[in-house]
Amino acid sequence: MKINKLKFLLEYPKFRLELNKLNDIIFFFPFYQFGGAERVHINILEVSKDLGTSCFITENSANEFFRKEFEKNTHLIPYFKLKTKKYKIYTRQIAMAINKKKSPVVFGCNNTLFYDILPLLKSHVQIIDLIHAFSYEEPFSSEKVSLPMAEKIDVRVVLGEKTKNDFRNLYLSNNISEHLTERIKIIKNKVDIPERLSAKFYTKTLKVLFVARNSFEKRPHYIIEIAKRCIEKKIDVEFNVVGDFETTFSDLKNIKIIGPIDSKQKMQEIYQAHDILLITSFREGFPMVISEGMAYGVIPVSTDVGEISEIVNSRNNNGIIISDFNLPLYSLSKERISGKFLNYENESLVINDFVNALKTLYENPKLRKEYSNNAYETAKIFFSKEKFYNSYKNILVNKKSST
């Protein structure tokens, strides 16, 4: 108690000074650590940089990977440093500072502080949230926690039709008016797309990329099992892993750990050097790594989760979707999802399908080239920087007082 009280007395005056500098557009994001969602959040901050923004970072990040980019694009407030038993005091103070503004906009994603503040905000505040994907197995996920605030939220941003339909069903099952789905806007993420697709130098070895943070929903243990079975089936595949993984992640000869990459140019060079991108997650929205990879002709091979199959499908001939056999994730523990039950029958079937997909692409260079070209063309259609900027700027400047 004494430590918390001392911390409060030391930090509270600094916090009040930060609130005095609060801009009219206020973001609430959880982390600045390595991750695709954090890259999207930086892109949104870039869109609104010239409008003047402040951004609360609400949770303690696993690393400071993107901190400098956040600081470059917004007035950053590391709220997580203030976590004490005085939480209610801080939430009230933040709400009061926002309410004093003439036409404020608050924008939140994936954190409870944002939703705890919403009931305290006055009616003139424009409220926007972003839901990357539903977290069906999490009892306190954003889509569930936000339900009491559904009427108060003016705009909800999602990445595709699937999440919009998920919201429709969630509202209906909780006796919330379906007309609130009219407030949901679909905005695809943006990527830098080269003017033309550089030719890939297809080698005998199939080069496969896995880019992710080391998190249980990404199921990195699948990569090890896929790599093992490729060795058993004599499929010449080289797996390269980008992310916050230890060098001891695997001792297999066909897996190399690159580690996290903070250079956009270096990441583009990595995409250019690879044929396939693997997504093994049980939960996603639409991963940034897919859109980034497709811009460089990398073929996605992914589980059928989130919005992915809306873009990657047989109609577009731009990748391969792996059925996840409708795993009942809401009933699975994190231990099972994280791979302690690797003999789980459905997991083995999914892993086999990944191996078979790689085998097909390995044996058919002509098919790889076709999928690669189509992936690039798809990226140009869906992941336009102009569409992204215009869509976000429109909702951020559409102040409530002027509607």
Short mmCIF file of C-alpha atoms in Angstrom, two decimals:
data_model
loop_
_atom_site.label_atom_id
_atom_site.label_comp_id
_atom_site.label_asym_id
_atom_site.label_seq_id
_atom_site.Cartn_x
_atom_site.Cartn_y
_atom_site.Cartn_z
CA MET A 1 0.00 0.00 0.00
CA LYS A 2 2.78 2.47 0.93
CA ILE A 3 4.58 1.76 -2.36
CA ASN A 4 1.38 2.30 -4.35
CA LYS A 5 0.63 5.54 -2.49
CA LEU A 6 4.16 6.85 -3.07
CA LYS A 7 3.97 5.91 -6.73
CA PHE A 8 0.65 7.74 -7.03
CA LEU A 9 2.04 10.88 -5.39
CA LEU A 10 5.06 10.87 -7.72
CA GLU A 11 3.27 10.03 -10.97
CA TYR A 12 -0.06 11.85 -10.61
CA PRO A 13 1.31 15.40 -11.21
CA LYS A 14 3.10 14.18 -14.36
CA PHE A 15 -0.10 12.54 -15.51
CA ARG A 16 -2.06 15.80 -15.01
CA LEU A 17 0.49 17.63 -17.17
CA GLU A 18 0.02 15.04 -19.93
CA LEU A 19 -3.77 15.51 -19.75
CA ASN A 20 -3.32 19.27 -20.14
CA LYS A 21 -1.54 18.57 -23.45
CA LEU A 22 -4.26 16.21 -24.68
CA ASN A 23 -5.18 16.71 -28.35
CA ASP A 24 -8.68 16.58 -29.84
CA ILE A 25 -8.22 13.08 -31.30
CA ILE A 26 -7.35 10.55 -28.60
CA PHE A 27 -6.34 6.95 -29.25
CA PHE A 28 -6.29 4.06 -26.77
CA PHE A 29 -4.02 1.26 -28.02
CA PRO A 30 -2.70 -1.62 -25.86
CA PHE A 31 0.95 -2.03 -26.93
CA TYR A 32 3.88 -0.76 -28.95
CA GLN A 33 5.52 -4.20 -29.07
CA PHE A 34 6.30 -6.31 -32.16
CA GLY A 35 3.09 -7.32 -33.92
CA GLY A 36 0.89 -6.89 -36.98
CA ALA A 37 -1.86 -5.09 -35.06
CA GLU A 38 0.71 -2.58 -33.80
CA ARG A 39 1.81 -1.93 -37.39
CA VAL A 40 -1.83 -1.19 -38.31
CA HIS A 41 -2.13 1.17 -35.35
CA ILE A 42 0.97 3.06 -36.49
CA ASN A 43 -0.54 3.38 -39.97
CA ILE A 44 -3.71 4.88 -38.46
CA LEU A 45 -1.62 7.33 -36.42
CA GLU A 46 0.24 8.32 -39.60
CA VAL A 47 -3.09 9.10 -41.28
CA SER A 48 -4.08 11.48 -38.49
CA LYS A 49 -0.66 12.91 -37.59
CA ASP A 50 -1.38 16.30 -39.18
CA LEU A 51 -4.69 16.53 -37.28
CA GLY A 52 -2.94 16.41 -33.90
CA THR A 53 -3.45 13.31 -31.77
CA SER A 54 -2.66 11.82 -28.38
CA CYS A 55 -2.32 8.09 -27.74
CA PHE A 56 -2.56 6.18 -24.46
CA ILE A 57 -0.59 2.92 -24.36
CA THR A 58 -2.62 0.94 -21.85
CA GLU A 59 -0.63 -2.26 -21.27
CA ASN A 60 2.96 -3.21 -20.53
CA SER A 61 4.53 -4.21 -23.87
CA ALA A 62 6.68 -7.32 -24.16
CA ASN A 63 9.28 -5.18 -25.97
CA GLU A 64 9.71 -1.62 -27.27
CA PHE A 65 9.90 -2.65 -30.91
CA PHE A 66 7.58 0.06 -32.31
CA ARG A 67 7.86 2.66 -29.55
CA LYS A 68 9.85 5.17 -31.62
CA GLU A 69 7.37 4.94 -34.50
CA PHE A 70 4.49 5.62 -32.12
CA GLU A 71 6.34 8.60 -30.64
CA LYS A 72 7.06 9.94 -34.13
CA ASN A 73 3.38 10.04 -35.05
CA THR A 74 1.53 11.07 -31.88
CA HIS A 75 1.72 12.54 -28.38
CA LEU A 76 2.39 9.26 -26.59
CA ILE A 77 1.15 8.71 -23.03
CA PRO A 78 2.52 5.47 -21.49
CA TYR A 79 -0.48 4.94 -19.22
CA PHE A 80 0.65 1.42 -18.22
CA LYS A 81 3.28 3.00 -15.95
CA LEU A 82 0.48 4.40 -13.78
CA LYS A 83 -1.18 1.10 -12.93
CA THR A 84 -2.04 1.33 -9.25
CA LYS A 85 -5.15 0.89 -7.11
CA LYS A 86 -6.04 4.47 -8.12
CA TYR A 87 -7.41 3.19 -11.46
CA LYS A 88 -10.83 4.82 -11.01
CA ILE A 89 -9.23 8.19 -10.30
CA TYR A 90 -7.25 8.00 -13.54
CA THR A 91 -10.24 6.94 -15.65
CA ARG A 92 -12.33 9.81 -14.26
CA GLN A 93 -9.55 12.31 -14.88
CA ILE A 94 -9.08 11.13 -18.48
CA ALA A 95 -12.83 11.31 -19.12
CA MET A 96 -13.06 14.82 -17.62
CA ALA A 97 -10.19 16.04 -19.83
CA ILE A 98 -11.91 14.63 -22.92
CA ASN A 99 -15.33 16.02 -22.00
CA LYS A 100 -13.90 19.55 -21.67
CA LYS A 101 -12.99 19.56 -25.35
CA LYS A 102 -15.38 21.08 -27.88
CA SER A 103 -15.47 18.24 -30.42
CA PRO A 104 -13.24 15.36 -29.30
CA VAL A 105 -12.84 12.00 -31.03
CA VAL A 106 -11.80 8.89 -29.10
CA PHE A 107 -10.61 5.78 -30.89
CA GLY A 108 -9.89 2.51 -29.09
CA CYS A 109 -8.77 -0.99 -29.86
CA ASN A 110 -8.33 -4.11 -27.74
CA ASN A 111 -8.05 -2.66 -24.23
CA THR A 112 -10.36 -2.38 -21.24
CA LEU A 113 -9.35 1.17 -20.27
CA PHE A 114 -11.05 2.50 -23.40
CA TYR A 115 -14.33 0.70 -22.67
CA ASP A 116 -14.18 1.66 -18.97
CA ILE A 117 -13.95 5.33 -19.95
CA LEU A 118 -16.85 5.27 -22.46
CA PRO A 119 -19.69 5.43 -19.85
CA LEU A 120 -18.08 8.59 -18.44
CA LEU A 121 -18.01 10.45 -21.77
CA LYS A 122 -20.60 13.05 -22.69
CA SER A 123 -22.81 12.86 -25.77
CA HIS A 124 -20.74 15.29 -27.87
CA VAL A 125 -17.76 12.90 -27.94
CA GLN A 126 -17.34 10.94 -31.18
CA ILE A 127 -16.54 7.30 -30.26
CA ILE A 128 -14.86 4.83 -32.63
CA ASP A 129 -13.45 1.37 -32.03
CA LEU A 130 -11.51 -1.11 -34.15
CA ILE A 131 -12.02 -4.86 -33.82
CA HIS A 132 -9.29 -6.78 -35.67
CA ALA A 133 -10.99 -10.13 -35.04
CA PHE A 134 -13.38 -11.84 -32.64
CA SER A 135 -11.67 -13.70 -29.79
CA TYR A 136 -14.28 -16.41 -29.38
CA GLU A 137 -12.40 -18.28 -26.65
CA GLU A 138 -11.74 -15.21 -24.48
CA PRO A 139 -14.49 -14.34 -21.95
CA PHE A 140 -13.33 -10.70 -21.69
CA SER A 141 -12.62 -10.00 -25.34
CA SER A 142 -13.34 -6.53 -26.72
CA GLU A 143 -16.46 -7.51 -28.62
CA LYS A 144 -17.99 -8.97 -25.43
CA VAL A 145 -16.82 -6.28 -22.99
CA SER A 146 -18.10 -3.56 -25.32
CA LEU A 147 -21.67 -4.90 -25.56
CA PRO A 148 -23.12 -2.57 -22.87
CA MET A 149 -21.59 0.33 -24.83
CA ALA A 150 -22.83 -0.73 -28.29
CA GLU A 151 -25.42 2.06 -28.49
CA LYS A 152 -22.82 4.66 -27.47
CA ILE A 153 -20.21 3.68 -30.07
CA ASP A 154 -20.69 5.80 -33.21
CA VAL A 155 -18.45 3.86 -35.61
CA ARG A 156 -17.08 0.33 -35.42
CA VAL A 157 -14.27 -0.54 -37.82
CA VAL A 158 -13.78 -4.15 -38.93
CA LEU A 159 -11.65 -5.74 -41.64
CA GLY A 160 -14.34 -7.60 -43.60
CA GLU A 161 -17.82 -9.02 -43.95
CA LYS A 162 -17.22 -12.00 -41.67
CA THR A 163 -16.59 -9.84 -38.61
CA LYS A 164 -19.53 -7.64 -39.52
CA ASN A 165 -21.75 -10.74 -39.60
CA ASP A 166 -20.20 -11.90 -36.31
CA PHE A 167 -21.33 -8.61 -34.78
CA ARG A 168 -24.81 -9.00 -36.22
CA ASN A 169 -25.13 -12.44 -34.60
CA LEU A 170 -23.62 -11.21 -31.33
CA TYR A 171 -26.11 -8.33 -31.16
CA LEU A 172 -29.07 -10.60 -31.91
CA SER A 173 -28.04 -13.16 -29.28
CA ASN A 174 -27.79 -10.37 -26.68
CA ASN A 175 -31.05 -8.59 -27.57
CA ILE A 176 -29.24 -5.59 -29.04
CA SER A 177 -30.86 -3.86 -32.00
CA GLU A 178 -29.59 -5.15 -35.34
CA HIS A 179 -29.73 -1.62 -36.76
CA LEU A 180 -26.48 -0.92 -34.89
CA THR A 181 -24.68 -3.00 -37.53
CA GLU A 182 -25.28 -0.04 -39.86
CA ARG A 183 -22.58 1.77 -37.87
CA ILE A 184 -19.99 -0.86 -38.80
CA LYS A 185 -17.52 0.19 -41.49
CA ILE A 186 -15.20 -2.18 -43.34
CA ILE A 187 -11.72 -0.73 -43.88
CA LYS A 188 -9.00 -2.95 -45.33
CA ASN A 189 -5.46 -2.47 -44.10
CA LYS A 190 -2.98 -0.80 -46.44
CA VAL A 191 0.48 -1.80 -47.60
CA ASP A 192 3.20 -0.31 -49.76
CA ILE A 193 2.86 -1.95 -53.16
CA PRO A 194 5.68 -1.82 -55.74
CA GLU A 195 4.76 -0.51 -59.19
CA ARG A 196 5.58 -3.86 -60.72
CA LEU A 197 6.22 -7.37 -59.44
CA SER A 198 9.90 -8.25 -59.63
CA ALA A 199 10.61 -11.69 -61.03
CA LYS A 200 11.26 -14.33 -58.41
CA PHE A 201 14.22 -16.62 -58.96
CA TYR A 202 12.66 -19.99 -58.38
CA THR A 203 15.17 -22.41 -56.90
CA LYS A 204 14.94 -26.12 -56.28
CA THR A 205 14.35 -25.40 -52.60
CA LEU A 206 10.90 -24.04 -51.73
CA LYS A 207 11.37 -21.00 -49.51
CA VAL A 208 8.65 -20.68 -46.88
CA LEU A 209 8.20 -17.75 -44.51
CA PHE A 210 6.49 -17.58 -41.11
CA VAL A 211 6.09 -14.09 -39.62
CA ALA A 212 4.42 -13.71 -36.22
CA ARG A 213 4.84 -12.76 -32.62
CA ASN A 214 5.46 -15.72 -30.33
CA SER A 215 1.86 -16.05 -29.16
CA PHE A 216 -0.31 -19.11 -28.57
CA GLU A 217 -3.03 -18.14 -31.07
CA LYS A 218 -0.41 -18.12 -33.86
CA ARG A 219 0.31 -21.83 -33.13
CA PRO A 220 4.04 -21.68 -33.92
CA HIS A 221 4.35 -25.32 -32.88
CA TYR A 222 2.62 -26.15 -36.19
CA ILE A 223 5.68 -24.87 -38.05
CA ILE A 224 7.90 -27.40 -36.30
CA GLU A 225 5.50 -30.26 -37.08
CA ILE A 226 5.10 -29.16 -40.72
CA ALA A 227 8.88 -28.94 -41.08
CA LYS A 228 9.33 -32.44 -39.59
CA ARG A 229 6.82 -33.97 -41.99
CA CYS A 230 8.42 -32.20 -44.96
CA ILE A 231 11.71 -33.88 -44.04
CA GLU A 232 9.93 -37.25 -43.74
CA LYS A 233 8.30 -36.80 -47.17
CA LYS A 234 11.57 -35.53 -48.72
CA ILE A 235 10.05 -32.17 -49.71
CA ASP A 236 12.92 -29.72 -50.13
CA VAL A 237 11.63 -26.78 -48.05
CA GLU A 238 13.50 -24.07 -46.17
CA PHE A 239 11.47 -22.46 -43.36
CA ASN A 240 12.47 -18.98 -42.17
CA VAL A 241 10.87 -17.56 -39.03
CA VAL A 242 10.57 -13.81 -38.39
CA GLY A 243 9.44 -12.77 -34.93
CA ASP A 244 10.35 -12.76 -31.26
CA PHE A 245 11.37 -16.42 -31.18
CA GLU A 246 14.37 -17.85 -29.33
CA THR A 247 17.11 -19.42 -31.43
CA THR A 248 16.28 -22.65 -29.57
CA PHE A 249 12.75 -22.62 -31.05
CA SER A 250 13.74 -25.61 -33.18
CA ASP A 251 16.83 -27.67 -33.88
CA LEU A 252 15.51 -28.93 -37.23
CA LYS A 253 17.91 -28.39 -40.11
CA ASN A 254 15.20 -26.91 -42.36
CA ILE A 255 14.15 -24.14 -39.91
CA LYS A 256 16.08 -20.90 -39.48
CA ILE A 257 15.19 -18.22 -36.91
CA ILE A 258 15.67 -14.72 -38.34
CA GLY A 259 14.25 -12.89 -35.32
CA PRO A 260 12.26 -9.63 -35.30
CA ILE A 261 12.85 -7.16 -38.15
CA ASP A 262 12.27 -3.43 -37.62
CA SER A 263 13.44 -2.26 -41.06
CA LYS A 264 10.68 -1.96 -43.67
CA GLN A 265 13.24 -2.29 -46.47
CA LYS A 266 14.76 -5.44 -44.95
CA MET A 267 11.30 -6.95 -44.56
CA GLN A 268 10.51 -6.19 -48.20
CA GLU A 269 13.75 -7.94 -49.21
CA ILE A 270 12.69 -10.98 -47.15
CA TYR A 271 9.29 -11.11 -48.85
CA GLN A 272 10.96 -10.83 -52.25
CA ALA A 273 13.20 -13.82 -51.42
CA HIS A 274 10.35 -16.17 -50.43
CA ASP A 275 7.77 -18.20 -52.31
CA ILE A 276 5.24 -19.06 -49.60
CA LEU A 277 3.87 -17.43 -46.45
CA LEU A 278 2.37 -19.74 -43.81
CA ILE A 279 -0.42 -18.63 -41.48
CA THR A 280 -1.22 -21.34 -38.92
CA SER A 281 -3.34 -19.26 -36.51
CA PHE A 282 -6.64 -20.35 -35.00
CA ARG A 283 -7.70 -16.68 -34.79
CA GLU A 284 -6.99 -13.73 -37.06
CA GLY A 285 -8.64 -10.70 -38.61
CA PHE A 286 -6.70 -10.19 -41.80
CA PRO A 287 -2.98 -10.44 -41.01
CA MET A 288 -0.77 -7.59 -42.18
CA VAL A 289 1.85 -10.14 -43.19
CA ILE A 290 -0.50 -11.59 -45.82
CA SER A 291 -1.18 -8.23 -47.46
CA GLU A 292 2.52 -7.25 -47.22
CA GLY A 293 3.65 -10.59 -48.62
CA MET A 294 1.12 -10.60 -51.48
CA ALA A 295 2.42 -7.17 -52.55
CA TYR A 296 5.70 -8.99 -53.28
CA GLY A 297 4.14 -12.05 -54.88
CA VAL A 298 4.40 -14.29 -51.81
CA ILE A 299 1.71 -16.99 -51.91
CA PRO A 300 -0.33 -17.30 -48.69
CA VAL A 301 -1.10 -20.78 -47.38
CA SER A 302 -3.39 -20.18 -44.43
CA THR A 303 -5.94 -21.62 -42.07
CA ASP A 304 -9.49 -20.55 -42.88
CA VAL A 305 -9.85 -17.96 -40.14
CA GLY A 306 -11.01 -14.36 -39.95
CA GLU A 307 -11.37 -12.47 -43.21
CA ILE A 308 -8.59 -14.34 -45.03
CA SER A 309 -10.69 -16.49 -47.37
CA GLU A 310 -12.59 -13.39 -48.55
CA ILE A 311 -9.36 -12.38 -50.31
CA VAL A 312 -7.36 -15.62 -50.62
CA ASN A 313 -9.44 -18.22 -52.43
CA SER A 314 -9.79 -20.45 -55.49
CA ARG A 315 -11.71 -17.74 -57.37
CA ASN A 316 -8.71 -15.43 -57.20
CA ASN A 317 -6.16 -18.27 -57.65
CA ASN A 318 -3.80 -16.49 -55.28
CA GLY A 319 -3.16 -18.93 -52.45
CA ILE A 320 -4.36 -22.00 -50.58
CA ILE A 321 -6.82 -22.08 -47.69
CA ILE A 322 -6.60 -24.90 -45.15
CA SER A 323 -9.77 -25.97 -43.35
CA ASP A 324 -9.36 -25.84 -39.59
CA PHE A 325 -12.09 -28.45 -39.04
CA ASN A 326 -14.13 -26.00 -36.96
CA LEU A 327 -12.20 -26.58 -33.74
CA PRO A 328 -14.45 -25.71 -30.76
CA LEU A 329 -12.07 -23.01 -29.54
CA TYR A 330 -14.42 -21.65 -26.93
CA SER A 331 -14.08 -24.96 -25.04
CA LEU A 332 -10.33 -25.37 -25.44
CA SER A 333 -7.84 -24.33 -22.80
CA LYS A 334 -4.78 -22.29 -23.71
CA GLU A 335 -2.73 -25.39 -22.88
CA ARG A 336 -4.46 -27.41 -25.56
CA ILE A 337 -4.31 -24.59 -28.13
CA SER A 338 -0.63 -24.00 -27.41
CA GLY A 339 0.25 -27.53 -28.38
CA LYS A 340 0.48 -29.63 -25.25
CA PHE A 341 -2.11 -31.89 -26.89
CA LEU A 342 -0.42 -32.23 -30.26
CA ASN A 343 -1.89 -35.70 -30.73
CA TYR A 344 -5.28 -34.02 -30.98
CA GLU A 345 -6.72 -35.57 -34.17
CA ASN A 346 -7.85 -32.37 -35.86
CA GLU A 347 -4.46 -30.73 -35.36
CA SER A 348 -2.74 -33.60 -37.11
CA LEU A 349 -5.17 -33.39 -40.03
CA VAL A 350 -4.61 -29.64 -40.37
CA ILE A 351 -0.83 -30.09 -40.29
CA ASN A 352 -1.05 -32.80 -42.97
CA ASP A 353 -3.07 -30.44 -45.18
CA PHE A 354 -0.37 -27.80 -44.84
CA VAL A 355 2.28 -30.33 -45.84
CA ASN A 356 0.22 -31.48 -48.84
CA ALA A 357 -0.28 -27.86 -49.95
CA LEU A 358 3.48 -27.26 -49.80
CA LYS A 359 4.09 -30.49 -51.72
CA THR A 360 1.69 -29.37 -54.47
CA LEU A 361 3.38 -25.99 -54.83
CA TYR A 362 6.84 -27.55 -54.63
CA GLU A 363 6.07 -29.92 -57.50
CA ASN A 364 4.38 -27.27 -59.70
CA PRO A 365 6.60 -24.21 -60.40
CA LYS A 366 4.14 -23.07 -63.07
CA LEU A 367 1.32 -23.02 -60.51
CA ARG A 368 3.55 -21.10 -58.08
CA LYS A 369 4.18 -18.45 -60.70
CA GLU A 370 0.46 -18.12 -61.47
CA TYR A 371 -0.48 -17.81 -57.80
CA SER A 372 2.36 -15.36 -57.20
CA ASN A 373 1.25 -13.04 -60.01
CA ASN A 374 -2.37 -13.22 -58.87
CA ALA A 375 -1.37 -12.47 -55.26
CA TYR A 376 0.34 -9.27 -56.42
CA GLU A 377 -2.68 -8.21 -58.51
CA THR A 378 -4.98 -8.90 -55.55
CA ALA A 379 -2.86 -6.69 -53.30
CA LYS A 380 -3.18 -3.79 -55.75
CA ILE A 381 -6.98 -4.10 -55.72
CA PHE A 382 -7.63 -4.51 -51.99
CA PHE A 383 -4.78 -2.91 -50.03
CA SER A 384 -4.61 0.54 -51.54
CA LYS A 385 -2.91 3.19 -49.43
CA GLU A 386 -5.28 5.84 -50.83
CA LYS A 387 -8.43 3.93 -49.81
CA PHE A 388 -7.05 3.34 -46.31
CA TYR A 389 -6.07 6.97 -45.76
CA ASN A 390 -9.33 8.39 -47.11
CA SER A 391 -11.48 5.98 -45.09
CA TYR A 392 -9.76 6.64 -41.77
CA LYS A 393 -9.43 10.38 -42.27
CA ASN A 394 -13.14 10.55 -43.06
CA ILE A 395 -14.25 8.91 -39.80
CA LEU A 396 -11.71 10.83 -37.71
CA VAL A 397 -12.69 14.29 -38.99
CA ASN A 398 -16.45 13.59 -39.09
CA LYS A 399 -16.99 15.25 -35.73
CA LYS A 400 -20.23 14.49 -33.93
CA SER A 401 -21.09 18.13 -33.47
CA SER A 402 -21.21 18.66 -37.22
CA THR A 403 -23.49 15.71 -38.04
#
